[in-house]
CSV table of C-alpha atoms in Angstrom, one decimal:
chain,number,residue,atom,x,y,z
K,1,MET,CA,30.8,19.2,7.3
K,2,THR,CA,31.4,16.2,9.2
K,3,ARG,CA,30.8,12.6,7.9
K,4,LYS,CA,29.0,11.7,10.8
K,5,LEU,CA,26.5,14.9,10.0
K,6,ILE,CA,25.7,13.8,6.4
K,7,VAL,CA,25.2,10.2,7.0
K,8,PHE,CA,21.4,10.5,7.4
K,9,VAL,CA,20.9,12.6,4.8
K,10,PHE,CA,19.8,9.9,2.1
K,11,PHE,CA,17.6,8.2,4.0
K,12,ILE,CA,14.6,10.8,3.2
K,13,PHE,CA,12.7,8.8,0.3
K,14,SER,CA,13.2,5.4,1.9
K,15,VAL,CA,10.1,3.2,2.2
K,16,MET,CA,8.1,4.1,5.3
K,17,GLY,CA,7.4,1.1,7.7
K,18,ALA,CA,5.4,0.6,10.9
K,19,ALA,CA,7.8,1.9,13.2
K,20,GLN,CA,5.8,1.7,16.3
K,21,THR,CA,6.0,-2.2,16.3
K,22,TYR,CA,9.5,-2.3,15.4
K,23,LYS,CA,11.8,-4.4,17.8
K,24,MET,CA,15.3,-2.7,18.0
K,25,ILE,CA,18.4,-5.0,17.5
K,26,ASP,CA,19.1,-6.9,21.0
K,27,THR,CA,22.6,-6.2,22.1
K,28,ALA,CA,22.2,-8.7,24.9
K,29,ASP,CA,25.1,-10.9,23.7
K,30,TYR,CA,27.5,-11.4,26.4
K,31,LEU,CA,28.2,-15.0,25.6
K,32,GLN,CA,29.0,-14.1,21.7
K,33,ARG,CA,31.4,-11.0,22.7
K,34,LYS,CA,33.3,-13.0,25.4
K,35,GLU,CA,34.0,-16.0,23.1
K,36,PHE,CA,35.0,-13.2,20.1
K,37,LEU,CA,37.3,-11.5,22.6
K,38,LYS,CA,38.8,-14.6,23.8
K,39,SER,CA,39.5,-15.8,20.0
K,40,PHE,CA,40.8,-12.3,19.1
K,41,ALA,CA,43.5,-11.9,21.6
K,42,GLY,CA,44.6,-15.3,21.1
K,43,ASN,CA,44.9,-14.6,17.3
K,44,ASN,CA,46.5,-11.2,17.7
K,45,GLU,CA,48.9,-12.6,20.2
K,46,ILE,CA,50.1,-15.2,17.6
K,47,PHE,CA,50.0,-12.4,14.8
K,48,ILE,CA,52.6,-10.6,16.8
K,49,LYS,CA,54.7,-13.3,17.7
K,50,LYS,CA,54.8,-13.7,13.8
K,51,LEU,CA,55.7,-10.4,13.4
K,52,ARG,CA,58.4,-10.3,15.9
K,53,ALA,CA,60.2,-13.4,14.6
K,54,GLN,CA,60.0,-11.7,11.0
K,55,TYR,CA,61.2,-8.3,11.9
K,56,SER,CA,63.9,-7.9,14.5
K,57,GLY,CA,65.3,-5.0,16.4
K,58,LYS,CA,63.6,-1.8,17.0
K,59,THR,CA,61.3,-2.3,14.1
K,60,GLY,CA,59.9,-5.7,15.4
K,61,SER,CA,59.4,-4.0,19.0
K,62,GLU,CA,57.6,-1.0,17.3
K,63,LEU,CA,55.2,-3.4,15.1
K,64,SER,CA,54.4,-5.4,18.5
K,65,LYS,CA,53.4,-2.2,20.3
K,66,ILE,CA,51.5,-0.8,17.5
K,67,TYR,CA,49.4,-4.0,17.4
K,68,LYS,CA,49.1,-4.6,20.9
K,69,GLU,CA,47.8,-1.0,21.4
K,70,PHE,CA,45.4,-1.4,18.6
K,71,GLY,CA,44.2,-4.6,20.0
K,72,THR,CA,43.5,-3.4,23.3
K,73,ASP,CA,41.5,-0.4,21.7
K,74,PHE,CA,39.4,-2.9,19.5
K,75,GLU,CA,38.6,-4.9,22.6
K,76,LYS,CA,37.4,-1.8,24.4
K,77,GLN,CA,35.0,-1.3,21.2
K,78,VAL,CA,33.6,-4.9,21.5
K,79,LYS,CA,33.3,-4.4,25.2
K,80,ASN,CA,31.2,-1.4,24.5
K,81,LYS,CA,29.0,-3.2,22.4
K,82,ASP,CA,30.2,-1.1,19.3
K,83,PHE,CA,29.3,-4.6,17.2
K,84,ILE,CA,26.3,-7.1,17.3
K,85,PHE,CA,26.7,-10.6,17.0
K,86,ALA,CA,24.5,-13.6,15.5
K,87,SER,CA,22.4,-11.1,13.4
K,88,GLU,CA,20.6,-11.0,10.0
K,89,PHE,CA,23.3,-8.9,8.5
K,90,GLU,CA,26.1,-11.4,9.5
K,91,THR,CA,24.1,-14.3,8.1
K,92,GLU,CA,24.1,-12.4,4.6
K,93,ILE,CA,27.6,-11.0,4.7
K,94,LYS,CA,28.8,-14.9,5.3
K,95,THR,CA,26.8,-15.7,2.3
K,96,LEU,CA,28.3,-13.0,0.2
K,97,ILE,CA,31.9,-14.0,1.0
K,98,GLN,CA,30.9,-17.6,0.1
K,99,ARG,CA,29.7,-16.6,-3.1
K,100,LEU,CA,33.4,-14.6,-3.5
K,101,ARG,CA,35.2,-17.7,-2.5
K,102,LYS,CA,33.6,-19.9,-5.3
K,103,ASN,CA,36.0,-18.9,-8.1
K,104,ASN,CA,38.6,-17.2,-5.6
K,105,PRO,CA,40.3,-19.9,-3.5
K,106,GLY,CA,42.9,-17.4,-2.5
K,107,ILE,CA,40.3,-15.7,-0.1
K,108,PRO,CA,41.3,-16.2,3.5
K,109,GLN,CA,39.4,-19.0,5.1
K,110,ASP,CA,39.7,-17.6,8.8
K,111,LEU,CA,37.4,-14.3,8.1
K,112,LYS,CA,35.3,-13.4,11.4
K,113,ILE,CA,32.5,-11.2,10.8
K,114,LEU,CA,31.5,-8.1,13.0
K,115,VAL,CA,28.9,-5.7,11.9
K,116,ALA,CA,29.4,-2.4,13.5
K,117,ARG,CA,26.9,-0.1,15.0
K,118,ASP,CA,28.3,2.8,12.9
K,119,ASN,CA,26.0,4.7,10.3
K,120,THR,CA,28.8,5.7,7.8
K,121,PRO,CA,29.3,3.2,4.8
K,122,ASN,CA,32.5,1.9,5.4
K,123,ALA,CA,34.0,-1.5,6.1
K,124,TYR,CA,37.7,-2.7,7.0
K,125,CYS,CA,39.6,-6.0,7.7
K,126,LEU,CA,42.1,-6.3,10.6
K,127,ALA,CA,45.0,-8.6,10.5
K,128,ASP,CA,43.7,-11.5,12.3
K,129,GLY,CA,40.9,-12.1,9.7
K,130,THR,CA,38.2,-10.1,11.4
K,131,PHE,CA,36.0,-8.3,8.8
K,132,VAL,CA,33.9,-5.3,10.3
K,133,ILE,CA,30.9,-4.0,8.0
K,134,ASN,CA,29.4,-0.7,9.3
K,135,MET,CA,25.7,-0.8,9.1
K,136,GLY,CA,25.6,2.3,7.3
K,137,LEU,CA,26.7,0.6,4.0
K,138,TYR,CA,22.9,-1.1,4.1
K,139,ASN,CA,21.4,2.4,4.5
K,140,TRP,CA,23.5,3.8,1.4
K,141,PHE,CA,24.0,1.1,-1.1
K,142,ASN,CA,21.3,-0.2,-3.6
K,143,SER,CA,22.2,-3.9,-3.7
K,144,GLU,CA,24.3,-6.7,-2.2
K,145,ASP,CA,26.3,-6.9,-5.1
K,146,GLN,CA,27.3,-3.1,-3.9
K,147,ILE,CA,28.3,-4.7,-0.5
K,148,ALA,CA,30.2,-7.4,-2.0
K,149,ALA,CA,32.1,-4.8,-4.3
K,150,VAL,CA,33.1,-3.2,-0.6
K,151,ILE,CA,33.9,-6.6,0.8
K,152,THR,CA,36.3,-7.3,-2.1
K,153,HIS,CA,38.0,-3.9,-1.9
K,154,GLU,CA,38.9,-4.5,1.5
K,155,LEU,CA,40.1,-7.9,0.7
K,156,GLY,CA,42.6,-6.3,-2.0
K,157,HIS,CA,43.8,-4.3,1.1
K,158,LYS,CA,44.3,-7.4,3.3
K,159,ILE,CA,45.9,-9.5,0.7
K,160,ASP,CA,48.3,-6.9,-0.4
K,161,GLU,CA,49.0,-6.2,3.4
K,162,HIS,CA,48.8,-2.4,3.1
K,163,SER,CA,48.1,-1.8,6.9
K,164,LEU,CA,51.4,-3.4,7.6
K,165,LYS,CA,53.3,-1.6,4.8
K,166,THR,CA,51.9,1.4,6.3
K,167,PHE,CA,52.9,0.8,9.7
K,168,LEU,CA,56.4,-0.3,8.3
K,169,SER,CA,56.7,3.1,6.5
K,170,ILE,CA,55.6,5.2,9.8
K,171,ILE,CA,58.0,3.3,11.9
K,172,GLU,CA,61.0,4.3,9.3
K,173,GLN,CA,60.2,7.9,9.3
K,174,ASN,CA,59.5,7.9,12.7
K,175,GLN,CA,62.3,9.7,14.0
K,176,LEU,CA,62.4,12.3,10.8
K,177,ASP,CA,58.8,13.0,12.0
K,178,LYS,CA,59.5,13.6,15.7
K,179,MET,CA,62.0,16.1,14.8
K,180,ALA,CA,59.9,17.9,12.4
K,181,VAL,CA,57.0,18.1,15.2
K,182,GLN,CA,59.5,19.1,17.8
K,183,ASN,CA,60.9,21.9,15.7
K,184,LEU,CA,57.2,23.3,15.6
K,185,LYS,CA,56.5,22.8,18.9
K,186,GLU,CA,59.5,24.8,20.0
K,187,THR,CA,58.7,27.9,17.9
K,188,THR,CA,58.9,31.1,19.9
K,189,ASP,CA,59.2,34.8,19.2
K,190,SER,CA,63.2,34.5,19.1
K,191,ARG,CA,63.1,32.0,16.1
K,192,SER,CA,63.3,33.5,13.0
K,193,GLN,CA,60.6,33.4,10.2
K,194,THR,CA,62.6,31.1,8.0
K,195,LEU,CA,63.2,28.6,10.7
K,196,ASN,CA,59.5,28.3,11.5
K,197,LYS,CA,59.1,28.0,7.6
K,198,LYS,CA,61.7,25.3,7.2
K,199,ALA,CA,60.1,23.3,10.2
K,200,PHE,CA,56.4,23.7,8.4
K,201,ASP,CA,58.0,22.6,4.9
K,202,ILE,CA,59.4,19.4,6.7
K,203,LEU,CA,56.4,18.3,8.0
K,204,LYS,CA,54.2,19.2,5.1
K,205,ASN,CA,56.5,17.0,2.9
K,206,ARG,CA,56.0,14.1,5.3
K,207,ALA,CA,52.3,14.7,5.1
K,208,TYR,CA,52.2,14.5,1.2
K,209,LYS,CA,54.3,11.6,1.1
K,210,LYS,CA,52.3,9.7,3.5
K,211,GLY,CA,49.2,11.0,1.5
K,212,VAL,CA,50.6,9.7,-1.8
K,213,GLU,CA,51.1,6.0,-0.6
K,214,ARG,CA,47.7,5.7,0.8
K,215,ARG,CA,46.1,7.0,-2.6
K,216,ARG,CA,48.5,4.5,-4.2
K,217,GLN,CA,47.1,1.7,-2.0
K,218,GLU,CA,43.6,2.6,-2.6
K,219,MET,CA,44.0,2.2,-6.3
K,220,GLN,CA,45.8,-0.9,-5.8
K,221,ALA,CA,43.0,-2.3,-3.5
K,222,ASP,CA,40.3,-1.1,-6.3
K,223,SER,CA,42.1,-3.5,-9.0
K,224,LEU,CA,42.8,-6.1,-6.5
K,225,GLY,CA,39.2,-6.4,-5.4
K,226,TYR,CA,37.6,-6.0,-9.0
K,227,VAL,CA,39.6,-9.0,-10.2
K,228,ILE,CA,38.1,-11.0,-7.2
K,229,PHE,CA,34.6,-9.4,-7.9
K,230,LYS,CA,34.6,-10.1,-11.4
K,231,ASN,CA,35.5,-13.9,-11.2
K,232,SER,CA,32.3,-14.3,-9.1
K,233,ASP,CA,28.5,-14.2,-10.1
K,234,PHE,CA,28.1,-10.5,-9.1
K,235,ARG,CA,27.1,-8.0,-11.8
K,236,LYS,CA,30.1,-6.4,-13.0
K,237,ASN,CA,28.9,-2.7,-13.5
K,238,GLU,CA,27.9,-2.7,-9.8
K,239,TYR,CA,31.6,-2.5,-8.5
K,240,VAL,CA,31.6,1.1,-10.3
K,241,ASN,CA,28.2,1.8,-9.0
K,242,ALA,CA,29.4,1.2,-5.5
K,243,LEU,CA,32.5,3.7,-5.9
K,244,GLN,CA,29.7,6.0,-7.3
K,245,ARG,CA,27.6,5.5,-4.3
K,246,LEU,CA,30.6,6.7,-2.0
K,247,GLN,CA,31.3,9.6,-4.2
K,248,ASP,CA,27.9,10.7,-3.5
K,249,PHE,CA,28.3,10.3,0.1
K,250,ASP,CA,31.3,12.6,0.1
K,251,THR,CA,29.7,15.3,-1.6
K,252,ILE,CA,25.9,15.3,-0.7
K,253,SER,CA,24.6,18.2,1.2
K,254,PRO,CA,22.1,18.0,4.1
K,255,ARG,CA,18.7,18.9,3.2
K,256,GLU,CA,17.2,22.2,5.0
K,257,LEU,CA,15.5,22.0,8.3
K,258,LYS,CA,12.7,24.7,7.8
K,259,MET,CA,11.8,27.3,10.6
K,260,GLU,CA,8.3,25.7,10.5
K,261,THR,CA,9.7,22.3,11.7
K,262,TYR,CA,11.3,23.9,14.7
K,263,LYS,CA,8.0,25.7,15.5
K,264,LYS,CA,5.6,22.7,14.8
K,265,LEU,CA,8.1,20.5,17.1
K,266,PHE,CA,9.1,22.8,19.7
K,267,ASP,CA,5.9,25.0,20.5
K,268,LEU,CA,4.8,22.9,23.4
K,269,PRO,CA,1.7,23.1,25.5
K,270,LYS,CA,3.6,24.3,28.7
K,271,GLN,CA,6.4,26.0,27.0
K,272,ALA,CA,5.6,28.2,23.7
K,273,PHE,CA,8.2,28.3,21.0
K,274,ASN,CA,10.5,31.5,21.6
K,275,GLU,CA,11.8,33.3,18.3
K,276,LYS,CA,15.1,34.1,20.5
K,277,TRP,CA,16.0,30.3,20.1
K,278,MET,CA,16.6,31.0,16.5
K,279,LYS,CA,19.2,33.8,16.9
K,280,LYS,CA,22.4,33.3,15.0
K,281,GLU,CA,26.0,34.1,16.2
K,282,ASP,CA,28.2,36.1,13.6
K,283,PHE,CA,31.2,34.5,12.5
K,284,SER,CA,32.3,36.8,9.7
K,285,LEU,CA,35.1,37.9,11.2
K,286,TYR,CA,36.6,35.1,12.3
K,287,ASN,CA,39.5,33.4,10.9
K,288,TYR,CA,39.5,29.5,10.2
K,289,ASN,CA,42.4,29.6,8.0
K,290,PHE,CA,45.4,29.8,9.9
K,291,TYR,CA,47.6,26.7,8.7
K,292,LYS,CA,44.6,25.0,7.1
K,293,GLU,CA,45.1,26.9,3.7
K,294,LYS,CA,49.2,26.3,3.8
K,295,LEU,CA,48.3,22.4,3.2
K,296,ASP,CA,47.3,21.2,-0.3
K,297,LYS,CA,44.0,19.2,0.4
K,298,ASP,CA,44.6,17.2,-2.7
K,299,SER,CA,47.8,16.3,-1.5
K,300,LEU,CA,47.1,15.1,2.1
K,301,ALA,CA,43.6,13.4,1.0
K,302,SER,CA,44.2,9.8,2.1
K,303,HIS,CA,41.4,8.6,-0.5
K,304,PRO,CA,41.9,9.7,-4.1
K,305,GLU,CA,38.8,11.4,-5.5
K,306,MET,CA,36.4,8.6,-6.5
K,307,SER,CA,36.0,9.8,-10.0
K,308,ARG,CA,39.8,9.3,-10.7
K,309,ARG,CA,39.7,5.8,-9.0
K,310,ILE,CA,36.8,4.9,-11.1
K,311,GLU,CA,38.4,6.3,-14.4
K,312,LYS,CA,41.3,4.3,-13.6
K,313,LEU,CA,39.7,1.0,-13.1
K,314,LYS,CA,37.9,1.9,-16.7
K,315,LYS,CA,41.3,2.0,-18.4
K,316,VAL,CA,42.3,-1.0,-16.4
K,317,PHE,CA,39.3,-3.0,-17.3
K,318,PRO,CA,37.7,-2.0,-20.3
K,319,GLU,CA,34.3,-3.7,-19.8
K,320,LEU,CA,33.9,-1.4,-17.1
K,321,LYS,CA,33.4,1.4,-19.6
K,322,THR,CA,29.8,-0.2,-20.2
K,323,SER,CA,27.7,1.7,-17.2
K,324,GLY,CA,24.5,0.2,-16.0
K,325,GLU,CA,21.6,0.9,-13.5
K,326,SER,CA,21.3,-0.8,-10.2
K,327,GLU,CA,18.8,-3.5,-10.3
K,328,LYS,CA,16.0,-3.9,-8.1
K,329,PRO,CA,17.5,-5.3,-4.4
K,330,SER,CA,16.4,-8.6,-3.4
K,331,GLU,CA,13.8,-9.0,-0.6
K,332,THR,CA,16.6,-10.1,1.9
K,333,PHE,CA,18.7,-7.0,1.1
K,334,ALA,CA,15.6,-4.6,1.0
K,335,SER,CA,14.8,-6.1,4.6
K,336,LEU,CA,18.3,-5.4,6.0
K,337,ARG,CA,18.1,-1.8,4.6
K,338,LYS,CA,14.8,-1.3,6.3
K,339,THR,CA,16.4,-2.7,9.5
K,340,ALA,CA,19.5,-0.4,9.2
K,341,ARG,CA,17.5,2.7,8.8
K,342,MET,CA,15.4,1.8,11.9
K,343,GLU,CA,18.8,1.5,13.7
K,344,ILE,CA,20.1,5.1,12.8
K,345,LEU,CA,18.7,6.8,16.0
K,346,PRO,CA,19.7,3.9,18.4
K,347,ASN,CA,23.5,4.0,16.4
K,348,TYR,CA,23.7,7.5,17.4
K,349,PHE,CA,22.3,7.2,20.6
K,350,HIS,CA,25.0,4.3,21.6
K,351,SER,CA,27.7,6.6,20.1
K,352,GLU,CA,26.7,9.3,22.2
K,353,ASP,CA,26.1,11.6,19.4
K,354,TYR,CA,23.1,13.2,20.8
K,355,GLY,CA,23.2,16.4,18.9
K,356,LEU,CA,23.0,14.5,15.6
K,357,GLY,CA,20.4,12.4,16.9
K,358,ILE,CA,18.0,15.2,17.5
K,359,TYR,CA,19.0,16.7,14.1
K,360,ALA,CA,18.2,13.3,12.4
K,361,SER,CA,14.9,12.9,14.1
K,362,MET,CA,13.8,16.6,13.1
K,363,GLN,CA,14.8,15.6,9.7
K,364,PHE,CA,12.8,12.5,9.5
K,365,LEU,CA,9.9,14.3,11.4
K,366,GLN,CA,9.9,16.9,8.7
K,367,ASP,CA,8.9,14.2,6.3
K,368,GLY,CA,6.3,12.8,8.2
K,369,GLU,CA,8.1,9.6,8.9
K,370,GLU,CA,7.5,7.4,11.9
K,371,GLU,CA,6.0,10.0,14.0
K,372,LYS,CA,6.1,8.1,17.3
K,373,TYR,CA,9.3,6.5,16.9
K,374,TYR,CA,11.3,9.6,16.1
K,375,LYS,CA,9.5,11.7,18.6
K,376,GLY,CA,10.6,9.2,21.2
K,377,TRP,CA,14.0,9.3,20.2
K,378,LEU,CA,13.9,13.2,20.4
K,379,GLY,CA,13.0,12.8,23.8
K,380,LYS,CA,15.8,10.4,24.7
K,381,CYS,CA,18.4,12.6,23.1
K,382,PHE,CA,17.3,15.7,24.4
K,383,SER,CA,17.2,14.0,27.9
K,384,LYS,CA,21.0,13.5,27.5
K,385,ILE,CA,21.8,17.0,26.2
K,386,TYR,CA,20.1,18.3,29.6
K,387,GLU,CA,22.2,16.0,31.9
K,388,ALA,CA,25.3,17.2,29.9
K,389,ARG,CA,24.1,20.9,30.0
K,390,LYS,CA,23.8,20.6,33.7
K,391,ASN,CA,27.1,18.8,34.1
K,392,TYR,CA,28.9,21.5,31.9
K,393,ASN,CA,30.1,19.1,29.4
K,394,LEU,CA,27.6,19.8,26.6
K,395,ASN,CA,30.7,20.1,24.2
K,396,ARG,CA,31.3,16.3,24.5
K,397,TYR,CA,27.8,15.7,22.8
K,398,LEU,CA,27.2,18.8,20.7
K,399,ASP,CA,29.2,20.4,18.0
K,400,ARG,CA,30.2,23.9,18.1
K,401,ILE,CA,29.6,25.9,15.0
K,402,GLU,CA,32.2,26.0,12.4
K,403,PRO,CA,31.1,27.9,9.3
K,404,LYS,CA,33.7,26.6,7.1
K,405,ASN,CA,32.9,23.1,7.4
K,406,GLN,CA,29.1,23.0,8.2
K,407,SER,CA,26.0,23.4,6.0
K,408,GLU,CA,23.7,26.5,6.6
K,409,SER,CA,21.1,24.3,8.1
K,410,TYR,CA,23.2,22.7,10.6
K,411,GLN,CA,24.7,25.8,11.7
K,412,GLN,CA,21.3,27.2,12.3
K,413,PHE,CA,20.4,23.9,14.5
K,414,LEU,CA,23.4,24.5,16.3
K,415,ASN,CA,22.5,28.0,17.2
K,416,PHE,CA,19.1,26.7,18.2
K,417,MET,CA,20.5,24.4,20.5
K,418,TRP,CA,23.1,26.4,22.1
K,419,ASN,CA,20.6,29.0,22.9
K,420,LEU,CA,18.2,26.9,24.6
K,421,SER,CA,18.3,27.2,28.5
K,422,LEU,CA,18.8,24.4,30.9
K,423,ASP,CA,15.1,24.7,31.6
K,424,ASP,CA,14.1,24.8,28.2
K,425,ILE,CA,15.7,21.6,27.2
K,426,LYS,CA,14.5,19.9,30.4
K,427,ASN,CA,10.9,21.0,29.2
K,428,ILE,CA,11.2,19.6,26.0
K,429,ALA,CA,13.0,16.5,27.1
K,430,ASP,CA,10.1,15.9,29.6
K,431,PHE,CA,7.1,16.6,27.1
K,432,TYR,CA,8.7,13.8,24.4
K,433,GLN,CA,9.7,11.4,26.8
K,434,SER,CA,6.5,11.2,28.5
K,435,SER,CA,4.2,11.5,25.4
K,436,TYR,CA,6.7,9.1,23.2
K,437,PRO,CA,8.3,6.6,25.3
K,438,ILE,CA,10.6,4.4,23.5
K,439,LYS,CA,10.8,0.6,24.7
K,440,GLU,CA,14.2,-0.6,24.0
K,441,SER,CA,14.7,-4.5,23.6
């Protein structure tokens, strides 16, 4: 089950609002983006020059290449409007960082805040001090204290330079990795089973070693982050509560879409519901485990199980053994959470996750939420699915069925979508777009 797929499941019991009057976030921020890009490019260039001075030879060259490529990719994301500028989210995050700085003078002063149009609860900090907060954190967390906990965890990564250390490790092992991969690529019928196994074992050991290092860095960032967090005026137990919320995100299963929901939404005046749309493909004889089961999932995981991280924190910091429920969020946080919720569909549409947008809209509509708003987005997403189907590139926007990785409900949804004909899709798109038009800012 993909992280994008499960991201909207937890919104079901949130407070309903007047979506018809909701004004979506304005992304007409050309001047702010232009100014940010100019600053980012200059700062990234200065950082690369420092690396070249600190690391000579091939190591310096490889590091320079990595950060240049990363900078180019990140600039493309900014130009693509993947982030919003001068928002209420940014103002609140800056306030949280100021509260953290009060008793933590070591926090860098050059942090620049970006809010990502991403529904997953995540955050990260770049080498130049750009701090990215996904909007999904406000959907999933219960308070600003938990947002602050994630910020301090990412500050722990930055303070200990985990990204740089990871890149250095990759460079050191690069040649050996290339040899191992080349051995796998050159596998032919003439090679012995022993040689093939040896090549795979080399690659497996490399992956395990990297996994161990990443897990160690996560635990280090937990501890460093908590030291910053506990020096501030936030509730200490919210640090653990934030990790617990992330664990819940990793393990929660999507709610089921009921058959009557399909019938209610797609039995239209000019196109009756067709039972054949719900026919399921039989995947029982498919084998999805060729190399997957040969690798120990626990060893390859980049993040250690959250329960282990929480246990380690409580061992190092005994005060965290006392648990506590999250308090009622502030009015500011509640307002931001509502905005983030209403931006779920615009975010899916922006990232071209049209299939997930339809699935999310159906979930909201099944629970009777904001009917005009979500039916409008149903139409917009179906119109894009129609264009993709017509242009023979539907795979870009709609998942294929993977029984080992998807819930029964999502598999049924995908069967439904792939069973629709081009005319079926157009009729659905036309009906919802004409009946429930979406006014974008």
